[in-house]
Short mmCIF file of C-alpha atoms in Angstrom, two decimals:
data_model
loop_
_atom_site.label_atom_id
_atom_site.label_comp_id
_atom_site.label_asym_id
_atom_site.label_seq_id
_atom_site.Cartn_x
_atom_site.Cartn_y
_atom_site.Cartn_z
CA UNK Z 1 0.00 0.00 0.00
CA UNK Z 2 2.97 2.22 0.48
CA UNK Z 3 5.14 2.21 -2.44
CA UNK Z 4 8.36 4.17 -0.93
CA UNK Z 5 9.68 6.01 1.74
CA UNK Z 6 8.83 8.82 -0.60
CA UNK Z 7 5.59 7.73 -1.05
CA UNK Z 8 4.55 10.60 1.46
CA UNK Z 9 3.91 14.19 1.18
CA UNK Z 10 6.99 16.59 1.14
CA UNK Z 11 5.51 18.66 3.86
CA UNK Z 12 6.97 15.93 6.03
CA UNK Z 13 10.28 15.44 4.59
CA UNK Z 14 10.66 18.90 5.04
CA UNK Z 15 9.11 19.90 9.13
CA UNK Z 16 11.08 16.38 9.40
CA UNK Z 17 14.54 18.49 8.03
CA UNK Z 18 13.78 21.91 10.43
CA UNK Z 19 13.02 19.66 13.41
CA UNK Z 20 16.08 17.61 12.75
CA UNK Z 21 18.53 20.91 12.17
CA UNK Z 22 17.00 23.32 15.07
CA UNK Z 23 15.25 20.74 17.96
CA UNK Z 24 17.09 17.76 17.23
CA UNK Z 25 16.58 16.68 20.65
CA UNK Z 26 12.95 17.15 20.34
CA UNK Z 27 9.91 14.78 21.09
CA UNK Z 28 6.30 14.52 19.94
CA UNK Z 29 3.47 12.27 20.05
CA UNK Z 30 1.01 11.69 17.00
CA UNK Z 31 -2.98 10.87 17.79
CA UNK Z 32 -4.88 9.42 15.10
CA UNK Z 33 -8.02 10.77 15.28
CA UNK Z 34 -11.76 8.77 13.09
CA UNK Z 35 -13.91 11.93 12.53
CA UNK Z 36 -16.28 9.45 11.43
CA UNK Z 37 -16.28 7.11 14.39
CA UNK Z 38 -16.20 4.15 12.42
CA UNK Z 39 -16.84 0.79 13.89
CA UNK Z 40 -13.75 -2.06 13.34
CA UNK Z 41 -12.85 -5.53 14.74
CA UNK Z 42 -9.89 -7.25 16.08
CA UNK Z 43 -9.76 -8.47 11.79
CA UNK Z 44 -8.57 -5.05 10.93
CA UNK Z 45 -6.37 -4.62 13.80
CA UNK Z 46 -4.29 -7.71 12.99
CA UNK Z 47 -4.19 -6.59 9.07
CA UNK Z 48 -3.13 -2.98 10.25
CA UNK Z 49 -0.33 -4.61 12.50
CA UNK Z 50 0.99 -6.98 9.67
CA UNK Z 51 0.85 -3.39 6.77
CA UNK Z 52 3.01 -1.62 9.65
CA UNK Z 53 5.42 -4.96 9.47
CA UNK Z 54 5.19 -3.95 5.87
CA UNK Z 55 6.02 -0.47 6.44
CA UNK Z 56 8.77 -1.21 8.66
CA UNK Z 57 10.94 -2.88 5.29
CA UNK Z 58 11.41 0.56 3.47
CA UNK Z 59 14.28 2.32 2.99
CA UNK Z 60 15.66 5.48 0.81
CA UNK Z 61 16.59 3.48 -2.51
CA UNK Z 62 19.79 4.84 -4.17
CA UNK Z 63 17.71 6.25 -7.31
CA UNK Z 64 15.36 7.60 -4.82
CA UNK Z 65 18.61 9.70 -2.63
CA UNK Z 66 20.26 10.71 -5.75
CA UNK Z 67 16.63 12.24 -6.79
CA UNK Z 68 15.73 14.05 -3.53
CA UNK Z 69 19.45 15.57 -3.18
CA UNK Z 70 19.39 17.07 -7.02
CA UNK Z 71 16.11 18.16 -7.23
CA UNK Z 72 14.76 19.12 -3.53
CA UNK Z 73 18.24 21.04 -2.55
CA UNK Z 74 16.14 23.46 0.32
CA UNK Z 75 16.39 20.15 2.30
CA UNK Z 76 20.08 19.87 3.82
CA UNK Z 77 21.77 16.96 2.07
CA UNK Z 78 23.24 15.49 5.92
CA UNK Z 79 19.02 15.15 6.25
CA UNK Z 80 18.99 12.84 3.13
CA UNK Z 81 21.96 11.10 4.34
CA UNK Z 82 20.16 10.24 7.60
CA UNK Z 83 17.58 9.09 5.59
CA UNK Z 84 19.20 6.95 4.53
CA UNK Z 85 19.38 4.61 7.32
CA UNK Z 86 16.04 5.48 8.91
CA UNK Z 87 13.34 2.71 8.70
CA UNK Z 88 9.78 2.65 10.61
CA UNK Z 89 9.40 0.93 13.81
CA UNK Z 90 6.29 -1.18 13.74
CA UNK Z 91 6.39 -1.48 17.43
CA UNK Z 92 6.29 2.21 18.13
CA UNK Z 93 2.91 2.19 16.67
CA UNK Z 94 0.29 1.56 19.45
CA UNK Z 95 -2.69 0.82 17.79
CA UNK Z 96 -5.97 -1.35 19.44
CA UNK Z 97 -9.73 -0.58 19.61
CA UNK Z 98 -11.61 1.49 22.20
CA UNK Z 99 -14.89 -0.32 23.97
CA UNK Z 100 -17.06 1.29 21.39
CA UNK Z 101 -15.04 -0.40 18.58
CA UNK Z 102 -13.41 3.56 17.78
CA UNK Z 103 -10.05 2.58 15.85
CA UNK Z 104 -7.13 4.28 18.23
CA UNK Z 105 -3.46 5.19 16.56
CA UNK Z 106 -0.35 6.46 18.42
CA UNK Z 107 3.30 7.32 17.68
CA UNK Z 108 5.91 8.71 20.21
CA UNK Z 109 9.32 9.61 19.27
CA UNK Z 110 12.45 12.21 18.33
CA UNK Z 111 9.76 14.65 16.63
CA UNK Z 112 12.10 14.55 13.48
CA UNK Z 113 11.19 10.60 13.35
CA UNK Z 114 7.80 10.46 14.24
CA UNK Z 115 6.34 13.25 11.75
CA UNK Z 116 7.33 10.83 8.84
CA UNK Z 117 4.64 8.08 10.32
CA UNK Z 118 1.44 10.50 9.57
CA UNK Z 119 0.87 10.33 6.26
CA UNK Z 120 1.51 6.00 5.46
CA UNK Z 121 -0.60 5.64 8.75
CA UNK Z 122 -3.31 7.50 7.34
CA UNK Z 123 -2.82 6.23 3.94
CA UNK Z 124 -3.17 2.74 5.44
CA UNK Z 125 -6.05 2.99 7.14
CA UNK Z 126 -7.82 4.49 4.38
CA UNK Z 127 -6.86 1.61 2.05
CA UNK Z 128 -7.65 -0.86 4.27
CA UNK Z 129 -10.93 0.45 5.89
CA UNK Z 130 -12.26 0.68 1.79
CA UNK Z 131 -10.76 -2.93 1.02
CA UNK Z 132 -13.13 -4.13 4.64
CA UNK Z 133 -15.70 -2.42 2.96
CA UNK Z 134 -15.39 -4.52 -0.40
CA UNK Z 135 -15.31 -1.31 -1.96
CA UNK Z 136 -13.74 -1.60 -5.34
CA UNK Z 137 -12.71 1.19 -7.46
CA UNK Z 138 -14.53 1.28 -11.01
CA UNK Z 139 -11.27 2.48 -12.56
CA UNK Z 140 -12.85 3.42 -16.09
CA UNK Z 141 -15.68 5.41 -14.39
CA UNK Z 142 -13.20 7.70 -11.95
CA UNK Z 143 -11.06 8.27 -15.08
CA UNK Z 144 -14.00 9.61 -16.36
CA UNK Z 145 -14.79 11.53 -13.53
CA UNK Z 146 -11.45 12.76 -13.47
CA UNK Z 147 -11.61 14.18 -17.05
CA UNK Z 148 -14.56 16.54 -16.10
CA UNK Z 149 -12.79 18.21 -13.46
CA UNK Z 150 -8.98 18.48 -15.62
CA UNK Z 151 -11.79 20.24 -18.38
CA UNK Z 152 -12.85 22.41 -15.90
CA UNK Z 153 -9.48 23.50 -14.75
CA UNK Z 154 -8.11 23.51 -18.67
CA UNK Z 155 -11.41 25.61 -19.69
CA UNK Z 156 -11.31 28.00 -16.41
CA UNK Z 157 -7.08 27.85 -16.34
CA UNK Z 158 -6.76 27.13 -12.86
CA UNK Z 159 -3.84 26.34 -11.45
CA UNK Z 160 -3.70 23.44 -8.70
CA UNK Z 161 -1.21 21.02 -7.22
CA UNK Z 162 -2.82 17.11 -6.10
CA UNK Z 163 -2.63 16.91 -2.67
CA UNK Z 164 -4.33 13.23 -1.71
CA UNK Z 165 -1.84 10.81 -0.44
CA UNK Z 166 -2.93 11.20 2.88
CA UNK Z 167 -6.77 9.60 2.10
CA UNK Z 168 -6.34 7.83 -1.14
CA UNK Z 169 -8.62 5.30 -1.90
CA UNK Z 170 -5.71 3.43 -2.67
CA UNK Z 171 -2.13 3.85 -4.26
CA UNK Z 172 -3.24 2.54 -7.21
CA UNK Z 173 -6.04 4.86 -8.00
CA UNK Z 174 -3.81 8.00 -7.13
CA UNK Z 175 -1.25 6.46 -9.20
CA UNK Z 176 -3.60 6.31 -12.10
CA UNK Z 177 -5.01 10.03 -10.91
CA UNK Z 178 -1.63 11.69 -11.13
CA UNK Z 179 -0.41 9.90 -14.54
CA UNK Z 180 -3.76 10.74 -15.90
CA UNK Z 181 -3.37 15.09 -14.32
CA UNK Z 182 0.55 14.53 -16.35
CA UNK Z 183 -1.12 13.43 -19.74
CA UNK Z 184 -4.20 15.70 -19.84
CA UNK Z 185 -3.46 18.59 -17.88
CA UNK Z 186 0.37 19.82 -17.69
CA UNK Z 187 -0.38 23.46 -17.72
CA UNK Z 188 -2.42 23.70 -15.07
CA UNK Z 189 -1.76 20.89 -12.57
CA UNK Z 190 1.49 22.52 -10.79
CA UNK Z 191 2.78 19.50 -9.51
CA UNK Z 192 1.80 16.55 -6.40
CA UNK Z 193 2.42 16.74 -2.87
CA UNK Z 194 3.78 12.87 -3.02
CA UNK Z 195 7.23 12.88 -3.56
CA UNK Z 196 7.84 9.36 -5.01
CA UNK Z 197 4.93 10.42 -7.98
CA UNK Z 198 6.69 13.92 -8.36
CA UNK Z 199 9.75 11.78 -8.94
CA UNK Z 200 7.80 8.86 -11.29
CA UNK Z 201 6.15 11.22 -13.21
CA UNK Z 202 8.51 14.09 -13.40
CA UNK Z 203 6.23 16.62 -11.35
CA UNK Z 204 7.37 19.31 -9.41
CA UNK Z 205 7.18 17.93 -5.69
CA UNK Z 206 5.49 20.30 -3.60
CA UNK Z 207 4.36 21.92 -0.16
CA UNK Z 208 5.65 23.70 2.59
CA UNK Z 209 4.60 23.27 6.25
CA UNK Z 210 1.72 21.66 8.21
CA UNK Z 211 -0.41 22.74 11.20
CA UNK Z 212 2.59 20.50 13.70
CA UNK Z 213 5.22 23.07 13.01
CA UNK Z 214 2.94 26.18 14.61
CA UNK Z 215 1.72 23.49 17.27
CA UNK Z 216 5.00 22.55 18.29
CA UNK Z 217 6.01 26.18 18.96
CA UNK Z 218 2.82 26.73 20.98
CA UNK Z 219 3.68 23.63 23.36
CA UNK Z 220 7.60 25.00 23.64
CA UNK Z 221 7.18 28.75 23.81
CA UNK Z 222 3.36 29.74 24.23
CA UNK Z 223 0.67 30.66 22.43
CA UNK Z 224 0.94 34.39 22.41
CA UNK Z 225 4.00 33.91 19.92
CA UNK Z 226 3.83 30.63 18.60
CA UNK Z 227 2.90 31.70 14.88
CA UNK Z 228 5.86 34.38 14.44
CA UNK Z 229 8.29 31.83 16.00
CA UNK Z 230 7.21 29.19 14.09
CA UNK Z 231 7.57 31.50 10.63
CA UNK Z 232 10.87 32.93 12.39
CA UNK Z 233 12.52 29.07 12.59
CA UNK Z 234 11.07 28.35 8.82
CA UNK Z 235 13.13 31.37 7.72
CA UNK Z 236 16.15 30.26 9.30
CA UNK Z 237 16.32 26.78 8.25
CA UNK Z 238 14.88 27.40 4.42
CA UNK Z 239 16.52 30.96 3.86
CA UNK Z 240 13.31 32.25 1.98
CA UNK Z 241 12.56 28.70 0.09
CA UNK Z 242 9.38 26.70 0.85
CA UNK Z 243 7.68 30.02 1.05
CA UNK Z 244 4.14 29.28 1.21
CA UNK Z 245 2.60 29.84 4.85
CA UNK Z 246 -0.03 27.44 6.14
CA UNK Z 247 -2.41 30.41 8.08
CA UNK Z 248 -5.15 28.90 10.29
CA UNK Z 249 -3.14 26.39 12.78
CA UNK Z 250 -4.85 29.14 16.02
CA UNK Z 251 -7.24 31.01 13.64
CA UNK Z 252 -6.35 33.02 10.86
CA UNK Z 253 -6.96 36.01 13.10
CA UNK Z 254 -4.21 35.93 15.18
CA UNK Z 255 -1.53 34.60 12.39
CA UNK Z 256 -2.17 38.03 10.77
CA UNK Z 257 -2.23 40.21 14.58
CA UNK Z 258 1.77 38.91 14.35
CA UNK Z 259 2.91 38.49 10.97
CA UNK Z 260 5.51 41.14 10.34
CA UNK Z 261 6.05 43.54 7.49
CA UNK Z 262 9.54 41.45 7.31
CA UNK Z 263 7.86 37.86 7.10
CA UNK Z 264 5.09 38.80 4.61
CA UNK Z 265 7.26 40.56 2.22
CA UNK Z 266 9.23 37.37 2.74
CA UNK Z 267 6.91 34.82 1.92
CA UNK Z 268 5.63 33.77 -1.50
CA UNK Z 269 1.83 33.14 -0.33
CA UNK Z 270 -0.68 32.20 1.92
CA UNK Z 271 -2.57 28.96 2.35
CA UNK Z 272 -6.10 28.61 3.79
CA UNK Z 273 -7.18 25.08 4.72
CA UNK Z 274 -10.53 26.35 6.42
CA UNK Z 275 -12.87 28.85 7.14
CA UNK Z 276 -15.01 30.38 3.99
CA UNK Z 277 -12.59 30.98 1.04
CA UNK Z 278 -13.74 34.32 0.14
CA UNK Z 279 -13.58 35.76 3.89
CA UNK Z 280 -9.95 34.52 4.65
CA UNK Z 281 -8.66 35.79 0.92
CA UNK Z 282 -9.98 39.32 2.21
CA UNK Z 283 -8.35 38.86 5.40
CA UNK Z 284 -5.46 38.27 3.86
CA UNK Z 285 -5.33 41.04 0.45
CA UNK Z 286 -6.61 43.92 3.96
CA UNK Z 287 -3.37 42.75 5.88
CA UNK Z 288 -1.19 42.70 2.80
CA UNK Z 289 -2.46 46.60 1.99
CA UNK Z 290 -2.40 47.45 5.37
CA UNK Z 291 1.68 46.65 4.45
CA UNK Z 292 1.63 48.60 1.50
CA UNK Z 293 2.61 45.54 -0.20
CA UNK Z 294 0.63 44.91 -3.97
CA UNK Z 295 -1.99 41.39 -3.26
CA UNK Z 296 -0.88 40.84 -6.64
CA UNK Z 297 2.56 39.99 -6.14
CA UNK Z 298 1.64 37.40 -3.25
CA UNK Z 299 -0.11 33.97 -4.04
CA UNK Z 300 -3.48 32.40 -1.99
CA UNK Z 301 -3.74 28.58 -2.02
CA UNK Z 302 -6.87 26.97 -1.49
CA UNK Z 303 -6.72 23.19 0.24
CA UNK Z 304 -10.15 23.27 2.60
CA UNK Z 305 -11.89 20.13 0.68
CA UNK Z 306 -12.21 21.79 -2.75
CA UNK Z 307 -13.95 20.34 -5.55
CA UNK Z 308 -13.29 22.06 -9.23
CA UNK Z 309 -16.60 23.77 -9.25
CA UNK Z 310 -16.00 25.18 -5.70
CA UNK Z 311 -12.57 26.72 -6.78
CA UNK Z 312 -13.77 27.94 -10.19
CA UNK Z 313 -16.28 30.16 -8.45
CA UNK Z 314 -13.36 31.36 -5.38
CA UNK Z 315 -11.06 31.78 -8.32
CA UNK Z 316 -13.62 34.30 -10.09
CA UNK Z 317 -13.73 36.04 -6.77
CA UNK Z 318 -10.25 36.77 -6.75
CA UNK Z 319 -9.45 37.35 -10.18
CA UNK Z 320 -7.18 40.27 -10.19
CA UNK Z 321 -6.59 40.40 -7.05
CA UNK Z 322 -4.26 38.18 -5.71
CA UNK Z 323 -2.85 35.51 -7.19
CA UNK Z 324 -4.36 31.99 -6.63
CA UNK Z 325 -3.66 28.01 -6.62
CA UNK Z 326 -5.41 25.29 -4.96
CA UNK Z 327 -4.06 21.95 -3.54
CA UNK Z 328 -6.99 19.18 -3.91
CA UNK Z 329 -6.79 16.03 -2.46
CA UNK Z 330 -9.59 13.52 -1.70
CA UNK Z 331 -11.79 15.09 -4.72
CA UNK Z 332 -8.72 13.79 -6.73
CA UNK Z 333 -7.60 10.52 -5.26
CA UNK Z 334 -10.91 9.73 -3.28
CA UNK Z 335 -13.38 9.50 -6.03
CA UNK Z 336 -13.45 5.80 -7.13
CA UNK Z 337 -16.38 5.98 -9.22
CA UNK Z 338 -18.62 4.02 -6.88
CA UNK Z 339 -21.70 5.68 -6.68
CA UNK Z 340 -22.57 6.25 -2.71
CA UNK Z 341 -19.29 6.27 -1.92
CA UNK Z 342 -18.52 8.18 1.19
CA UNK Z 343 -13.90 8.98 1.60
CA UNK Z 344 -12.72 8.20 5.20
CA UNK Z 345 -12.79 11.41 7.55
CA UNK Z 346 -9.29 10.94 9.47
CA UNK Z 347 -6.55 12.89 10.61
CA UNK Z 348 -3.28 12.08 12.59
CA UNK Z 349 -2.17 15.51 14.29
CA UNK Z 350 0.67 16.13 16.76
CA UNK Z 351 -1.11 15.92 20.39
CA UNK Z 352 1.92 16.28 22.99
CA UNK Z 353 5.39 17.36 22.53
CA UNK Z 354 8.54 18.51 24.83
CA UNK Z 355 11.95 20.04 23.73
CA UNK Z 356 13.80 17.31 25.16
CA UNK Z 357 13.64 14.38 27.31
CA UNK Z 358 14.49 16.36 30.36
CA UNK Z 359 11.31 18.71 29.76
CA UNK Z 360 7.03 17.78 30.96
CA UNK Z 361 5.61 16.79 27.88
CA UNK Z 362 2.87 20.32 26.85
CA UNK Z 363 -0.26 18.93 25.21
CA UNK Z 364 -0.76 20.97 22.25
CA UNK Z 365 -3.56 21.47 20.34
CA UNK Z 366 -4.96 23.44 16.59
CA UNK Z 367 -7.61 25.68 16.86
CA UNK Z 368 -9.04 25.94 13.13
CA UNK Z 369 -11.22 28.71 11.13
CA UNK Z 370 -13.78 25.83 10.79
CA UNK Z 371 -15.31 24.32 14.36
CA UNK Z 372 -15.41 21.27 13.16
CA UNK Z 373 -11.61 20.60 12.79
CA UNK Z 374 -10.85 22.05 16.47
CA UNK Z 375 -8.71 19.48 18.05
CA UNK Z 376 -6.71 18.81 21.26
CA UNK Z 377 -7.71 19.27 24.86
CA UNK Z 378 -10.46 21.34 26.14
CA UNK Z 379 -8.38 23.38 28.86
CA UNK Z 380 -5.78 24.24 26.69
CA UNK Z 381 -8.31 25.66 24.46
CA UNK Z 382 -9.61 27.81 26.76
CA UNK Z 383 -5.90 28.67 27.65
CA UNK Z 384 -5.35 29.47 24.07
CA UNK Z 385 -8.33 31.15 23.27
CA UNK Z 386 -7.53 33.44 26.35
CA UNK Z 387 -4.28 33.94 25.42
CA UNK Z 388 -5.10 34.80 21.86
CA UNK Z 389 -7.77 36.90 22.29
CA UNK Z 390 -10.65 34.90 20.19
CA UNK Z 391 -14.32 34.93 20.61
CA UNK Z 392 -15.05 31.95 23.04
#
């Protein structure tokens, strides 16, 4: 089900990288979290235990180092060469059932090791909860599906990058999705956020940071500051590279109330993965005026669960204004052409982290534009919300 050790998004090749060159003694725990609350057995457990064994046999290929080092060169090459020799530890992954049958997922390690088990935990899941299911993809029918939305981005030119590793229906369906987005839409699809198809298909391998980085920094140094440290670190280990700022980790609200003139002329653009498109892009274009710095120049990606008709209409909206992308994932690699269908709703997020063995682990937690993706505990929330100054 996982194909590589690339076979992840870059996001987490590259937090992996700043964690491993600033907090190398840093530790972090991963929660899996069913938004769903799906119902499973002891069955899946054992097959989930025997596709971590599975994961647990990959390792950087020589092809695969000589790729990441030449084209991905914002990543320090003594991070590729640790690579190298890192492999997944099935028995760090605590996994088991809770009374109600509520699938329960957890990773503790050096936070530069653990981040890299989100994304093929997820991935697995997904694949196997579909395969319980006896859902089979109708791979002639989701081509076909797929073709509508690359004519509306061809017809409407919008640019987008495919972000769905993370709840494929299964590799082989987003293998087929991304060779099908190379061979029918290469002017506007910018590229994939999984590395080993960026390097398979010769796409441009992108993303920047996720929601962790910002959470980390809260746990270590507070609330109050956590977003302009966080952006601070970025710009220290990636000099200006990998310039694309993921906005709405404690609101988008209080990421702009301390972004600095410095950091936004800095950064390339702005990504909003919830809250109403149109109301976070104005956020956004106000606080870039309010610098006296031209929207125009800056770039707003899209990524809160876009379909092609959605973005059309937010890319109308903006036209002009700012400049605009969108990274889609499960409309892309979660539509098997099974009519009824309904994608897994599941996350793995950083819960609990600590700047070294000698610290208390600090539970951490993301406070999103959208209620429904508020996650952690419910006294830090109040802490943060306190701290932050948001609307309880």
């Amino acid at each position: 089900m996982i194909l590589s050790i690339l076979d992840t998004d870059l996001y987490k090749f590259s937090t992996s990288n700043a964690y491993f060159q600033l907090y190398p003694l840093a530790e972090g725990t991963f929660t899996f979290n069913d938004r769903g609350k799906e119902i499973y057995d002891e069955d899946f457990i054992k097959d989930l235990k025997a596709a971590f064994a599975d994961l647990a046999k990959l390792a950087l290929s020589d092809r695969e180092f000589n790729y990441v080092c030449s084209r991905i060169k914002y990543v320090a090459r003594n991070y590729w060469e640790w690579l190298r020799g890192f492999r997944f530890e099935a028995d760090k992954i605590i996994c088991g059932l809770d009374d109600e049958g509520h699938l329960q997922i957890e990773v503790t390690d050096l936070l530069y090791k653990v981040t890299l088990y989100e994304v093929p935990i997820l991935a697995i899941v997904a694949e196997l909860r579909n395969r319980r299911l006896g859902a089979q993809a109708d791979k002639a029918r989701a081509l076909s599906l797929l073709d509508a939305k690359i004519a509306i981005a061809n017809e409407s030119e919008l640019a987008f990058s495919e972000f769905g590793t993370r709840r494929r229906f299964s590799s082989d369906l987003h293998e087929a999705v991304v060779a099908r987005l190379k061979e029918r839409c290469p002017k506007y699809c910018a590229g994939t956020s999984n590395v080993y198809f960026a390097m398979k298909y010769d796409l441009i391998p992108v993303g920047t940071f996720p929601h962790e980085w910002m959470m980390f920094h809260s746990g270590v140094f507070g609330y109050k500051r956590a977003n302009y440290l966080g952006l601070e670190d970025w710009i220290k280990v990636y000099d200006g590279a990998l310039g694309t700022a993921l906005i709405d980790t404690f609101t988008t609200a209080s990421f702009l109330r301390t972004l600095t003139l410095k950091q936004a002329k800095l950064l390339d653009g702005f990504r909003q993965d919830s809250g109403d498109e149109k109301v976070i892009g104005d956020m956004i274009i106000e606080r870039l005026e309010e610098f006296g710095i031209d929207p125009r120049t800056k770039l707003l990606v899209f990524s809160n669960a876009l379909n092609f008709e959605k973005y059309r209409d937010v890319a109308a909206y903006f036209k002009g204004r700012i400049k605009v992308s969108a990274g889609i994932g499960t409309n892309l690699t979660c539509d098997p052409g099974i009519p009824g269908y309904k994608a897994a709703n599941i996350v793995m997020k950083l819960s609990r982290c600590r700047m070294s063995a000698k610290d208390p682990w600090e539970k951490v937690i993301k406070i999103s534009d959208d209620f429904g993706k508020h996650m952690g505990d419910s006294l830090e929330f109040s802490i943060a919300t306190h701290e932050l100054h948001l609307a309880q």
